[in-house]
Coordinates of N, CA and C and ligand atoms in Angstrom, one line a residue:
M201 N 0.8 -1.2 0.0 CA 0.0 0.0 0.0 C 0.9 1.3 0.0
I202 N 1.7 1.4 1.1 CA 2.7 2.5 1.1 C 4.1 1.9 0.9
D203 N 4.7 2.3 -0.2 CA 6.0 1.7 -0.5 C 7.1 2.8 -0.6
I204 N 7.9 2.9 0.4 CA 9.0 3.9 0.4 C 10.3 3.2 0.0
R205 N 10.9 3.6 -1.1 CA 12.0 2.9 -1.7 C 13.2 3.8 -1.8
D206 N 14.3 3.5 -1.1 CA 15.6 4.1 -1.2 C 15.5 5.7 -1.2
V207 N 14.7 6.2 -0.4 CA 14.4 7.6 -0.4 C 15.6 8.4 0.2
I208 N 16.1 9.4 -0.6 CA 17.1 10.4 -0.1 C 16.5 11.7 -0.3
I209 N 16.5 12.6 0.7 CA 15.9 13.9 0.6 C 16.9 14.9 1.1
E210 N 17.1 16.0 0.3 CA 18.1 17.0 0.6 C 17.4 18.4 0.5
Y211 N 17.7 19.3 1.4 CA 17.2 20.7 1.2 C 18.3 21.5 0.7
G212 N 18.0 22.4 -0.2 CA 19.0 23.3 -0.8 C 20.0 22.6 -1.7
R213 N 21.0 23.3 -2.2 CA 21.9 22.8 -3.1 C 23.3 23.2 -2.8
G214 N 24.3 22.4 -3.4 CA 25.7 22.8 -3.3 C 26.2 22.8 -1.8
A215 N 27.0 23.7 -1.5 CA 27.7 23.8 -0.2 C 26.7 23.9 0.9
R216 N 25.6 24.5 0.7 CA 24.6 24.8 1.8 C 23.5 23.7 1.9
A217 N 23.7 22.6 1.1 CA 22.7 21.6 1.1 C 22.7 20.9 2.5
V218 N 21.5 20.5 2.9 CA 21.3 19.8 4.1 C 20.6 18.4 3.8
L219 N 21.4 17.4 4.1 CA 20.9 16.0 3.8 C 20.0 15.6 5.0
A220 N 18.7 15.4 4.7 CA 17.8 15.1 5.8 C 17.4 13.7 6.0
V221 N 17.3 13.0 4.8 CA 16.9 11.6 4.8 C 17.9 10.9 3.9
D222 N 18.5 9.8 4.4 CA 19.6 9.1 3.6 C 19.4 7.7 3.4
G223 N 18.5 7.4 2.4 CA 18.3 6.0 2.0 C 17.4 5.2 2.9
I224 N 16.1 5.6 2.9 CA 15.2 4.9 3.8 C 14.2 4.1 2.9
S225 N 14.0 2.8 3.2 CA 13.0 1.9 2.6 C 12.1 1.3 3.6
L226 N 10.8 1.5 3.4 CA 9.8 1.0 4.4 C 8.6 0.6 3.6
R227 N 7.8 -0.4 4.1 CA 6.5 -0.7 3.5 C 5.4 -0.7 4.6
V228 N 4.3 -0.3 4.2 CA 3.1 -0.4 5.1 C 2.0 -1.0 4.3
E229 N 1.5 -2.2 4.8 CA 0.4 -2.9 4.1 C -0.9 -2.2 4.4
P230 N -2.0 -2.4 3.6 CA -3.3 -1.8 3.9 C -3.7 -2.1 5.3
G231 N -4.2 -1.1 6.0 CA -4.7 -1.3 7.4 C -3.6 -1.5 8.5
E232 N -2.3 -1.5 8.1 CA -1.2 -1.6 9.0 C -0.8 -0.3 9.6
S233 N -0.1 -0.3 10.7 CA 0.4 0.9 11.3 C 1.9 0.8 11.5
L234 N 2.6 2.0 11.2 CA 4.0 2.1 11.3 C 4.3 3.3 12.1
A235 N 5.1 3.2 13.1 CA 5.5 4.4 13.9 C 7.0 4.7 13.5
L236 N 7.3 6.0 13.4 CA 8.7 6.4 13.2 C 9.1 7.2 14.4
I237 N 10.2 6.8 15.0 CA 10.7 7.5 16.2 C 12.1 7.8 16.0
G238 N 12.5 8.9 16.5 CA 13.9 9.3 16.3 C 14.2 10.7 17.0
P239 N 15.5 11.0 17.1 CA 15.8 12.3 17.8 C 15.2 13.5 17.0
S240 N 15.1 14.6 17.8 CA 14.6 15.8 17.2 C 15.5 16.3 16.1
G241 N 14.9 16.7 15.0 CA 15.8 17.3 13.9 C 16.4 16.2 13.0
C242 N 16.0 14.9 13.2 CA 16.7 13.9 12.4 C 16.1 13.7 11.0
G243 N 14.9 14.2 10.7 CA 14.4 14.1 9.4 C 13.0 13.4 9.3
K244 N 12.3 13.2 10.5 CA 11.1 12.5 10.5 C 10.0 13.2 9.8
T245 N 9.8 14.5 10.0 CA 8.8 15.3 9.3 C 9.1 15.3 7.8
T246 N 10.3 15.5 7.5 CA 10.7 15.5 6.1 C 10.2 14.2 5.4
L247 N 10.5 13.1 6.0 CA 10.1 11.8 5.4 C 8.6 11.7 5.3
L248 N 7.9 12.1 6.4 CA 6.4 12.1 6.3 C 5.9 13.0 5.2
F249 N 6.4 14.2 5.1 CA 6.0 15.1 4.1 C 6.2 14.5 2.7
S250 N 7.2 13.8 2.5 CA 7.5 13.2 1.2 C 6.4 12.2 0.9
V251 N 5.9 11.4 1.9 CA 4.8 10.5 1.7 C 3.5 11.3 1.4
A252 N 3.4 12.4 2.0 CA 2.2 13.3 1.7 C 2.3 14.0 0.4
G253 N 3.4 13.9 -0.3 CA 3.5 14.6 -1.6 C 3.9 16.1 -1.5
L254 N 4.4 16.5 -0.3 CA 4.7 17.9 -0.1 C 6.2 18.2 -0.3
V255 N 7.0 17.1 -0.2 CA 8.5 17.3 -0.4 C 8.9 16.2 -1.4
R256 N 9.7 16.6 -2.3 CA 10.1 15.6 -3.3 C 11.5 15.0 -3.0
P257 N 11.6 13.7 -3.0 CA 12.9 13.1 -2.8 C 13.9 13.3 -3.9
R258 N 15.2 13.4 -3.6 CA 16.2 13.6 -4.6 C 16.4 12.2 -5.3
N259 N 16.3 11.2 -4.5 CA 16.5 9.8 -5.1 C 15.4 8.9 -4.5
G260 N 15.2 7.8 -5.2 CA 14.2 6.9 -4.8 C 12.8 7.3 -5.0
G261 N 11.8 6.6 -4.6 CA 10.4 6.9 -4.8 C 9.5 6.4 -3.8
I262 N 8.3 7.0 -3.8 CA 7.2 6.6 -2.9 C 6.0 6.3 -3.7
E263 N 5.4 5.1 -3.4 CA 4.2 4.7 -4.0 C 3.1 4.5 -3.0
V264 N 1.9 5.0 -3.3 CA 0.8 4.8 -2.4 C -0.3 4.2 -3.3
G265 N -0.8 3.0 -2.9 CA -1.8 2.3 -3.7 C -1.3 2.0 -5.1
G266 N 0.0 1.7 -5.3 CA 0.5 1.4 -6.6 C 0.9 2.5 -7.5
E267 N 0.6 3.8 -7.0 CA 0.9 4.9 -7.9 C 2.0 5.8 -7.2
N268 N 2.9 6.3 -8.0 CA 3.9 7.2 -7.5 C 3.3 8.5 -6.9
V269 N 3.8 8.9 -5.8 CA 3.3 10.1 -5.1 C 4.0 11.3 -5.8
T270 N 3.3 12.2 -6.4 CA 3.9 13.3 -7.1 C 3.4 14.6 -6.5
G271 N 2.4 14.6 -5.6 CA 1.8 15.7 -5.0 C 0.7 15.3 -4.1
P272 N 0.1 16.2 -3.4 CA -1.0 15.8 -2.4 C -2.1 15.1 -3.1
R273 N -2.7 14.2 -2.4 CA -3.8 13.4 -2.9 C -4.9 13.3 -1.8
R274 N -6.2 13.3 -2.2 CA -7.2 13.3 -1.2 C -7.3 12.1 -0.4
E275 N -6.8 11.0 -0.9 CA -6.9 9.7 0.0 C -5.8 9.7 1.0
I276 N -4.9 10.7 1.0 CA -3.8 10.7 2.0 C -4.0 11.9 2.9
A277 N -4.4 11.6 4.2 CA -4.6 12.7 5.1 C -3.4 12.9 6.0
L278 N -3.2 14.2 6.4 CA -2.1 14.5 7.2 C -2.5 15.3 8.4
I279 N -2.1 14.9 9.6 CA -2.5 15.6 10.8 C -1.2 16.2 11.4
L280 N -1.1 17.5 11.6 CA 0.1 18.1 12.2 C -0.1 18.4 13.7
Q281 N 1.1 18.7 14.3 CA 1.2 18.9 15.7 C 0.1 19.8 16.3
N282 N 0.0 21.0 15.6 CA -0.9 22.0 16.2 C -2.3 21.9 15.7
A283 N -2.6 20.8 15.0 CA -4.0 20.6 14.4 C -4.3 21.6 13.3
G284 N -3.6 22.7 13.1 CA -3.8 23.6 12.0 C -5.2 24.1 11.9
L285 N -5.8 24.5 13.1 CA -7.2 25.0 13.0 C -7.2 26.5 12.6
L286 N -8.2 26.9 11.9 CA -8.4 28.3 11.6 C -9.2 28.9 12.7
P287 N -8.6 30.0 13.3 CA -9.2 30.6 14.5 C -10.6 31.2 14.3
W288 N -10.8 31.6 13.0 CA -12.1 32.3 12.7 C -13.2 31.4 12.2
K289 N -12.9 30.1 12.2 CA -13.9 29.1 11.8 C -14.3 28.3 13.0
T290 N -15.6 27.8 13.0 CA -16.1 27.0 14.2 C -15.5 25.6 14.1
V291 N -15.8 24.8 15.1 CA -15.4 23.4 15.2 C -15.9 22.7 13.9
W292 N -17.2 22.9 13.7 CA -17.8 22.2 12.6 C -17.2 22.6 11.2
Q293 N -16.9 23.9 11.1 CA -16.3 24.4 9.8 C -14.8 23.9 9.7
N294 N -14.1 23.9 10.8 CA -12.8 23.4 10.8 C -12.7 21.9 10.5
A295 N -13.6 21.2 11.1 CA -13.7 19.7 10.9 C -14.0 19.4 9.4
N296 N -14.7 20.2 8.8 CA -15.2 19.9 7.4 C -14.4 20.8 6.4
L297 N -13.3 21.4 6.8 CA -12.6 22.3 5.9 C -12.3 21.7 4.6
S298 N -11.8 20.5 4.6 CA -11.3 19.9 3.3 C -12.5 19.7 2.4
L299 N -13.6 19.3 3.0 CA -14.8 19.1 2.1 C -15.4 20.5 1.6
L300 N -15.3 21.5 2.5 CA -15.9 22.8 2.1 C -15.0 23.4 1.0
L301 N -13.6 23.2 1.1 CA -12.7 23.7 0.1 C -12.9 23.0 -1.2
S302 N -13.3 21.7 -1.2 CA -13.5 21.0 -2.4 C -14.9 21.2 -2.9
K303 N -15.7 22.1 -2.3 CA -17.0 22.4 -2.7 C -18.0 21.2 -2.7
E304 N -17.6 20.3 -1.8 CA -18.5 19.1 -1.7 C -19.2 19.2 -0.4
Y305 N -20.5 19.4 -0.4 CA -21.1 19.7 0.8 C -21.0 18.5 1.8
P306 N -20.5 18.9 3.0 CA -20.3 17.8 4.0 C -21.5 16.9 4.2
R307 N -21.2 15.6 4.1 CA -22.3 14.7 4.2 C -22.6 14.4 5.7
K308 N -23.6 13.5 5.9 CA -24.0 13.2 7.3 C -22.8 12.6 8.0
T309 N -21.9 11.9 7.3 CA -20.8 11.2 8.0 C -20.0 12.2 8.8
A310 N -19.9 13.5 8.3 CA -19.1 14.5 9.1 C -19.7 14.7 10.5
A311 N -21.0 14.7 10.6 CA -21.7 14.9 11.8 C -21.4 13.7 12.7
S312 N -21.4 12.5 12.1 CA -21.1 11.3 13.0 C -19.7 11.2 13.4
V313 N -18.8 11.8 12.6 CA -17.4 11.8 13.1 C -17.3 12.7 14.3
L314 N -17.9 13.9 14.3 CA -17.9 14.8 15.5 C -18.5 14.1 16.7
E315 N -19.5 13.4 16.4 CA -20.2 12.6 17.5 C -19.2 11.6 18.1
E316 N -18.6 10.8 17.2 CA -17.7 9.8 17.6 C -16.5 10.4 18.4
L317 N -16.1 11.6 18.1 CA -14.9 12.2 18.8 C -15.3 13.0 20.0
G318 N -16.6 13.0 20.3 CA -17.1 13.7 21.5 C -17.1 15.2 21.3
L319 N -17.3 15.6 20.1 CA -17.3 17.1 19.8 C -18.6 17.6 19.3
A320 N -19.7 16.8 19.3 CA -21.0 17.2 18.8 C -21.5 18.4 19.6
G321 N -21.2 18.4 20.9 CA -21.7 19.4 21.8 C -21.0 20.8 21.6
V322 N -19.9 20.8 21.0 CA -19.1 22.0 20.8 C -18.9 22.5 19.4
K323 N -19.8 21.9 18.5 CA -19.5 22.2 17.1 C -19.6 23.6 16.7
G324 N -20.3 24.4 17.5 CA -20.5 25.9 17.1 C -19.4 26.7 17.7
R325 N -18.5 26.1 18.5 CA -17.5 26.9 19.2 C -16.3 27.2 18.3
F326 N -15.5 28.2 18.7 CA -14.3 28.6 18.0 C -13.1 28.0 18.7
P327 N -12.0 27.8 18.0 CA -10.8 27.1 18.6 C -10.4 27.7 19.9
V328 N -10.5 29.0 20.0 CA -10.0 29.7 21.3 C -10.9 29.2 22.5
E329 N -12.1 28.7 22.2 CA -12.9 28.3 23.3 C -12.8 26.8 23.6
L330 N -11.7 26.2 23.0 CA -11.6 24.7 23.2 C -10.3 24.4 24.1
S331 N -10.4 23.3 24.8 CA -9.1 22.8 25.4 C -8.2 22.3 24.4
E332 N -6.9 22.1 24.8 CA -5.9 21.5 23.8 C -6.3 20.2 23.3
G333 N -6.8 19.3 24.2 CA -7.3 18.0 23.7 C -8.4 18.0 22.7
M334 N -9.3 19.0 22.9 CA -10.4 19.1 21.9 C -9.9 19.6 20.6
K335 N -8.9 20.5 20.6 CA -8.4 21.0 19.4 C -7.7 19.8 18.6
R336 N -7.0 19.0 19.3 CA -6.4 17.9 18.6 C -7.4 17.0 18.0
R337 N -8.5 16.8 18.7 CA -9.6 15.9 18.2 C -10.3 16.5 17.0
V338 N -10.4 17.9 16.9 CA -10.9 18.5 15.7 C -10.0 18.3 14.5
G339 N -8.7 18.3 14.8 CA -7.7 18.0 13.7 C -7.9 16.6 13.2
I340 N -8.2 15.6 14.1 CA -8.4 14.2 13.7 C -9.7 14.1 12.9
A341 N -10.8 14.9 13.4 CA -12.1 14.8 12.7 C -11.9 15.4 11.3
R342 N -11.1 16.4 11.1 CA -10.9 17.0 9.8 C -10.3 15.9 8.8
A343 N -9.2 15.2 9.4 CA -8.5 14.2 8.6 C -9.5 13.1 8.2
L344 N -10.4 12.7 9.1 CA -11.3 11.6 8.9 C -12.4 12.0 7.9
S345 N -12.7 13.3 7.8 CA -13.9 13.7 7.0 C -13.6 13.4 5.5
M346 N -12.4 13.1 5.1 CA -12.1 12.8 3.8 C -12.1 11.3 3.5
S347 N -12.4 10.5 4.5 CA -12.4 9.0 4.5 C -11.1 8.6 3.8
P348 N -9.9 8.9 4.4 CA -8.6 8.6 3.7 C -8.3 7.1 3.9
S349 N -7.5 6.6 2.9 CA -7.0 5.2 3.0 C -5.7 5.2 3.7
V350 N -5.0 6.4 3.8 CA -3.8 6.6 4.4 C -3.8 7.8 5.4
M351 N -3.4 7.5 6.6 CA -3.4 8.6 7.6 C -1.9 8.8 8.0
L352 N -1.5 10.1 7.9 CA -0.1 10.4 8.3 C -0.2 11.4 9.4
M353 N 0.5 11.1 10.5 CA 0.4 12.0 11.7 C 1.8 12.4 12.1
D354 N 2.0 13.7 12.3 CA 3.3 14.2 12.8 C 3.2 14.7 14.2
E355 N 3.6 13.9 15.1 CA 3.5 14.3 16.6 C 2.2 14.9 16.9
P356 N 1.1 14.3 16.6 CA -0.2 14.9 16.8 C -0.6 15.2 18.2
L357 N 0.0 14.5 19.2 CA -0.4 14.7 20.6 C 0.7 15.3 21.4
A358 N 1.7 15.9 20.8 CA 2.8 16.5 21.5 C 2.3 17.6 22.4
S359 N 2.9 17.7 23.6 CA 2.7 18.8 24.6 C 1.2 18.7 25.2
L360 N 0.6 17.5 25.1 CA -0.6 17.3 25.9 C -0.2 16.6 27.2
D361 N -1.1 16.8 28.3 CA -0.8 16.1 29.5 C -1.0 14.6 29.3
T362 N -0.4 13.8 30.1 CA -0.4 12.3 29.9 C -1.8 11.8 29.8
L363 N -2.7 12.2 30.7 CA -4.0 11.6 30.7 C -4.8 11.9 29.5
T364 N -4.7 13.2 29.0 CA -5.4 13.6 27.8 C -4.8 12.8 26.6
K365 N -3.5 12.8 26.6 CA -2.8 12.1 25.5 C -3.2 10.6 25.4
E366 N -3.3 9.9 26.5 CA -3.6 8.5 26.5 C -5.1 8.3 26.1
R367 N -5.9 9.2 26.5 CA -7.4 9.1 26.1 C -7.5 9.3 24.6
I368 N -6.7 10.2 24.0 CA -6.8 10.4 22.6 C -6.2 9.2 21.8
Q369 N -5.1 8.7 22.4 CA -4.5 7.5 21.8 C -5.5 6.4 21.8
D370 N -6.2 6.2 22.8 CA -7.2 5.1 22.9 C -8.3 5.3 21.8
L371 N -8.7 6.6 21.7 CA -9.7 6.9 20.7 C -9.2 6.6 19.3
F372 N -7.9 7.0 19.1 CA -7.3 6.9 17.8 C -7.2 5.4 17.4
L373 N -6.8 4.6 18.4 CA -6.7 3.2 18.2 C -8.0 2.6 17.7
Q374 N -9.1 3.0 18.4 CA -10.4 2.5 17.9 C -10.8 2.9 16.5
L375 N -10.5 4.2 16.2 CA -10.8 4.7 14.9 C -10.0 3.9 13.8
W376 N -8.7 3.6 14.1 CA -7.8 2.9 13.2 C -8.3 1.5 13.0
R377 N -8.8 0.8 14.1 CA -9.3 -0.5 14.0 C -10.6 -0.6 13.2
D378 N -11.5 0.4 13.4 CA -12.8 0.4 12.8 C -12.6 0.7 11.3
R379 N -11.8 1.7 11.0 CA -11.8 2.2 9.6 C -10.7 1.6 8.7
A380 N -9.7 0.9 9.4 CA -8.7 0.1 8.7 C -7.9 0.9 7.6
F381 N -7.6 2.2 8.0 CA -6.7 3.0 7.1 C -5.3 2.5 7.5
S382 N -4.3 2.8 6.5 CA -2.9 2.6 6.8 C -2.4 3.8 7.6
L383 N -1.6 3.6 8.6 CA -1.2 4.7 9.4 C 0.3 4.8 9.5
V384 N 0.8 6.0 9.3 CA 2.2 6.3 9.6 C 2.2 7.4 10.7
L385 N 2.8 7.1 11.8 CA 2.8 8.0 13.0 C 4.2 8.4 13.3
V386 N 4.5 9.7 13.2 CA 5.8 10.2 13.6 C 5.7 10.7 15.1
T387 N 6.6 10.3 15.9 CA 6.5 10.7 17.3 C 7.9 10.7 17.9
H388 N 8.1 11.4 19.0 CA 9.3 11.2 19.8 C 8.9 10.6 21.2
D389 N 7.7 10.1 21.3 CA 7.2 9.6 22.5 C 7.2 8.1 22.4
I390 N 8.1 7.5 23.2 CA 8.3 6.0 23.2 C 7.0 5.2 23.4
E391 N 6.3 5.6 24.5 CA 5.0 4.9 24.8 C 4.0 5.0 23.7
E392 N 3.9 6.2 23.0 CA 3.0 6.4 21.9 C 3.3 5.4 20.8
A393 N 4.6 5.4 20.4 CA 5.1 4.5 19.4 C 4.7 3.0 19.7
A394 N 4.9 2.6 21.0 CA 4.7 1.2 21.4 C 3.2 0.9 21.4
F395 N 2.4 1.9 21.7 CA 0.9 1.7 21.8 C 0.3 1.6 20.4
L396 N 0.8 2.4 19.5 CA 0.1 2.5 18.2 C 0.8 1.9 17.0
G397 N 2.1 1.6 17.1 CA 2.9 1.1 15.9 C 3.0 -0.4 15.9
Q398 N 2.4 -1.1 14.9 CA 2.6 -2.5 14.8 C 4.0 -2.8 14.4
R399 N 4.6 -1.9 13.7 CA 6.0 -1.9 13.4 C 6.6 -0.6 13.8
I400 N 7.8 -0.5 14.4 CA 8.3 0.8 14.8 C 9.7 0.8 14.2
A401 N 10.0 1.9 13.4 CA 11.3 2.1 12.8 C 12.0 3.2 13.7
V402 N 13.1 2.8 14.3 CA 13.9 3.7 15.1 C 14.9 4.4 14.1
L403 N 14.9 5.7 14.0 CA 15.8 6.4 13.1 C 17.0 6.9 13.8
T404 N 18.1 7.1 13.0 CA 19.3 7.7 13.5 C 19.2 9.2 13.6
E405 N 20.3 9.8 14.2 CA 20.4 11.3 14.1 C 20.4 11.6 12.6
R406 N 20.2 12.9 12.3 CA 20.2 13.4 10.9 C 21.6 13.0 10.3
P407 N 21.6 12.6 9.0 CA 20.5 12.3 8.2 C 19.8 11.0 8.6
A408 N 18.5 11.0 8.5 CA 17.7 9.8 9.0 C 18.0 8.6 8.2
R409 N 18.3 7.5 8.9 CA 18.4 6.2 8.3 C 17.7 5.3 9.3
V410 N 17.2 4.1 8.9 CA 16.6 3.2 9.8 C 17.7 2.5 10.6
K411 N 17.7 2.7 11.9 CA 18.7 2.1 12.8 C 18.2 0.7 13.2
R412 N 17.0 0.6 13.5 CA 16.4 -0.7 14.0 C 14.9 -0.7 13.7
T413 N 14.4 -1.9 13.4 CA 13.0 -2.1 13.3 C 12.5 -3.0 14.3
V414 N 11.5 -2.6 15.1 CA 10.9 -3.4 16.1 C 9.5 -3.9 15.7
E415 N 9.3 -5.2 15.7 CA 7.9 -5.7 15.4 C 7.1 -5.7 16.7
N416 N 5.9 -5.3 16.6 CA 5.0 -5.0 17.8 C 3.6 -5.6 17.6
P417 N 3.5 -6.9 17.5 CA 2.2 -7.5 17.1 C 1.1 -7.4 18.1
G418 N 1.4 -7.0 19.4 CA 0.4 -6.9 20.4 C -0.5 -5.6 20.2
V419 N -0.1 -4.7 19.3 CA -0.9 -3.5 19.1 C -2.4 -3.8 18.7
G420 N -3.3 -3.1 19.3 CA -4.7 -3.2 18.9 C -5.6 -3.4 20.2
D421 N -5.0 -3.7 21.3 CA -5.8 -3.9 22.5 C -5.7 -2.7 23.4
L422 N -6.9 -2.2 23.8 CA -6.9 -1.0 24.7 C -6.1 -1.2 26.0
H423 N -6.0 -2.4 26.4 CA -5.3 -2.6 27.7 C -3.8 -3.0 27.5
Y424 N -3.3 -2.8 26.3 CA -1.9 -3.2 25.9 C -0.9 -2.6 26.8
R425 N -1.1 -1.3 27.2 CA -0.2 -0.6 28.1 C 0.2 -1.3 29.4
E426 N -0.8 -2.1 29.8 CA -0.6 -2.8 31.1 C 0.1 -4.1 31.0
T427 N 0.5 -4.5 29.8 CA 1.1 -5.8 29.7 C 2.6 -5.8 29.8
A428 N 3.2 -7.0 30.1 CA 4.7 -7.2 30.1 C 5.2 -7.0 28.7
E429 N 4.5 -7.5 27.7 CA 4.9 -7.3 26.3 C 5.2 -5.9 25.9
F430 N 4.2 -5.0 26.3 CA 4.3 -3.6 26.1 C 5.6 -3.0 26.7
A431 N 5.8 -3.4 28.0 CA 7.0 -2.9 28.7 C 8.3 -3.4 28.0
G432 N 8.2 -4.6 27.5 CA 9.4 -5.1 26.8 C 9.7 -4.3 25.5
I433 N 8.6 -3.9 24.8 CA 8.8 -3.1 23.6 C 9.4 -1.7 23.9
V434 N 8.8 -1.1 25.0 CA 9.3 0.2 25.5 C 10.8 0.1 25.8
G435 N 11.2 -1.0 26.5 CA 12.6 -1.2 26.8 C 13.5 -1.3 25.6
Q436 N 13.0 -2.1 24.6 CA 13.8 -2.2 23.4 C 13.9 -0.9 22.6
L437 N 12.8 -0.1 22.6 CA 12.9 1.2 21.9 C 13.9 2.2 22.6
R438 N 13.8 2.2 24.0 CA 14.7 3.0 24.7 C 16.1 2.7 24.5
E439 N 16.4 1.4 24.5 CA 17.8 0.9 24.2 C 18.2 1.3 22.8
A440 N 17.3 1.1 21.8 CA 17.7 1.4 20.4 C 18.0 2.9 20.3
L441 N 17.2 3.8 20.9 CA 17.4 5.2 20.8 C 18.6 5.7 21.5
E442 N 19.0 5.0 22.6 CA 20.1 5.5 23.3 C 21.4 4.9 22.8
G443 N 21.3 3.6 22.3 CA 22.5 2.9 21.8 C 23.1 3.4 20.5
Ligands
ADP1312 P1 12.3 16.2 12.7 O1 10.9 16.2 12.2 O2 12.9 14.8 12.9 O3 12.5 17.0 13.9 P2 12.8 17.6 10.2 O4 12.4 16.6 9.1 O5 11.8 18.7 10.5 O6 13.2 16.8 11.5 O7 14.2 18.3 9.8 C1 15.3 17.6 9.4 C2 16.5 18.5 9.1 O8 16.2 19.2 7.9 C3 16.7 19.6 10.2 O9 18.1 19.8 10.3 C4 16.0 20.8 9.6 O10 16.7 22.0 10.1 C5 16.2 20.7 8.1 N1 15.1 21.3 7.4 C6 13.8 21.0 7.6 N2 13.0 21.7 6.7 C7 13.9 22.5 6.0 C8 13.7 23.4 4.9 N3 12.5 23.7 4.4 N4 14.9 23.9 4.4 C9 16.1 23.6 4.9 N5 16.3 22.7 5.9 C10 15.2 22.2 6.4
MG1313 MG1 9.3 17.1 13.1

């Protein structure tokens, strides 16, 4: 489904060029999840943006659904850290922004997404009137409104308190299981990677390369965090990041 092959990405040219990604190959099958974890500034966002069609690799290629990615596509949704909400639009308008922009009147499904995410009661509010956790959920609602087959997330829950973060992770796990989209999650949070990534690629310092891949078949159970298997994965990730 997602096929990243020998991708090399560089910013700028000549003496001032910055090599951000140095030869990464990864595959994600339909309905699978992959977490990318690595040090700050190593090239995670760059790699994710290349899958979204926003950054073009210097070498190698990316296919989604058997077709080369050459630009943004509506089946590929991207959720950013700050949720990217427009302050002058309501929750409902923000959640349906993609549909409103494409002049496709939001269908009933949009309302049910807000319901599912616990936002139905605040759909007339503006972002400034929301808690941080609610804002992130509006960002998720917006991504889901397009019924994507691929969901890309760039540290979507960074800087939330632990309890809120874990609640949204639980919610997200359920959405992923129900809707069976392919997921690529960029995070620097070890527990988040272990809870949501069926496979976890640990990246090196910049330029990003795959340092180690950890298989994590226990993903999918809401109680996974309480298991010894989960603790083992967290330990492996910590060791891989530090070693
Ligand atoms: P991460 O998401 O892992 O923190 P990024 O992918 O954002 O890392 O950045 C990787 C490297 O590429 C960093 O050194 C960053 O400064 C550099 N970089 C990112 N975007 C640009 C850009 N548009 N132009 C030049 N350099 C960039
Ligand atoms: Mg980043």
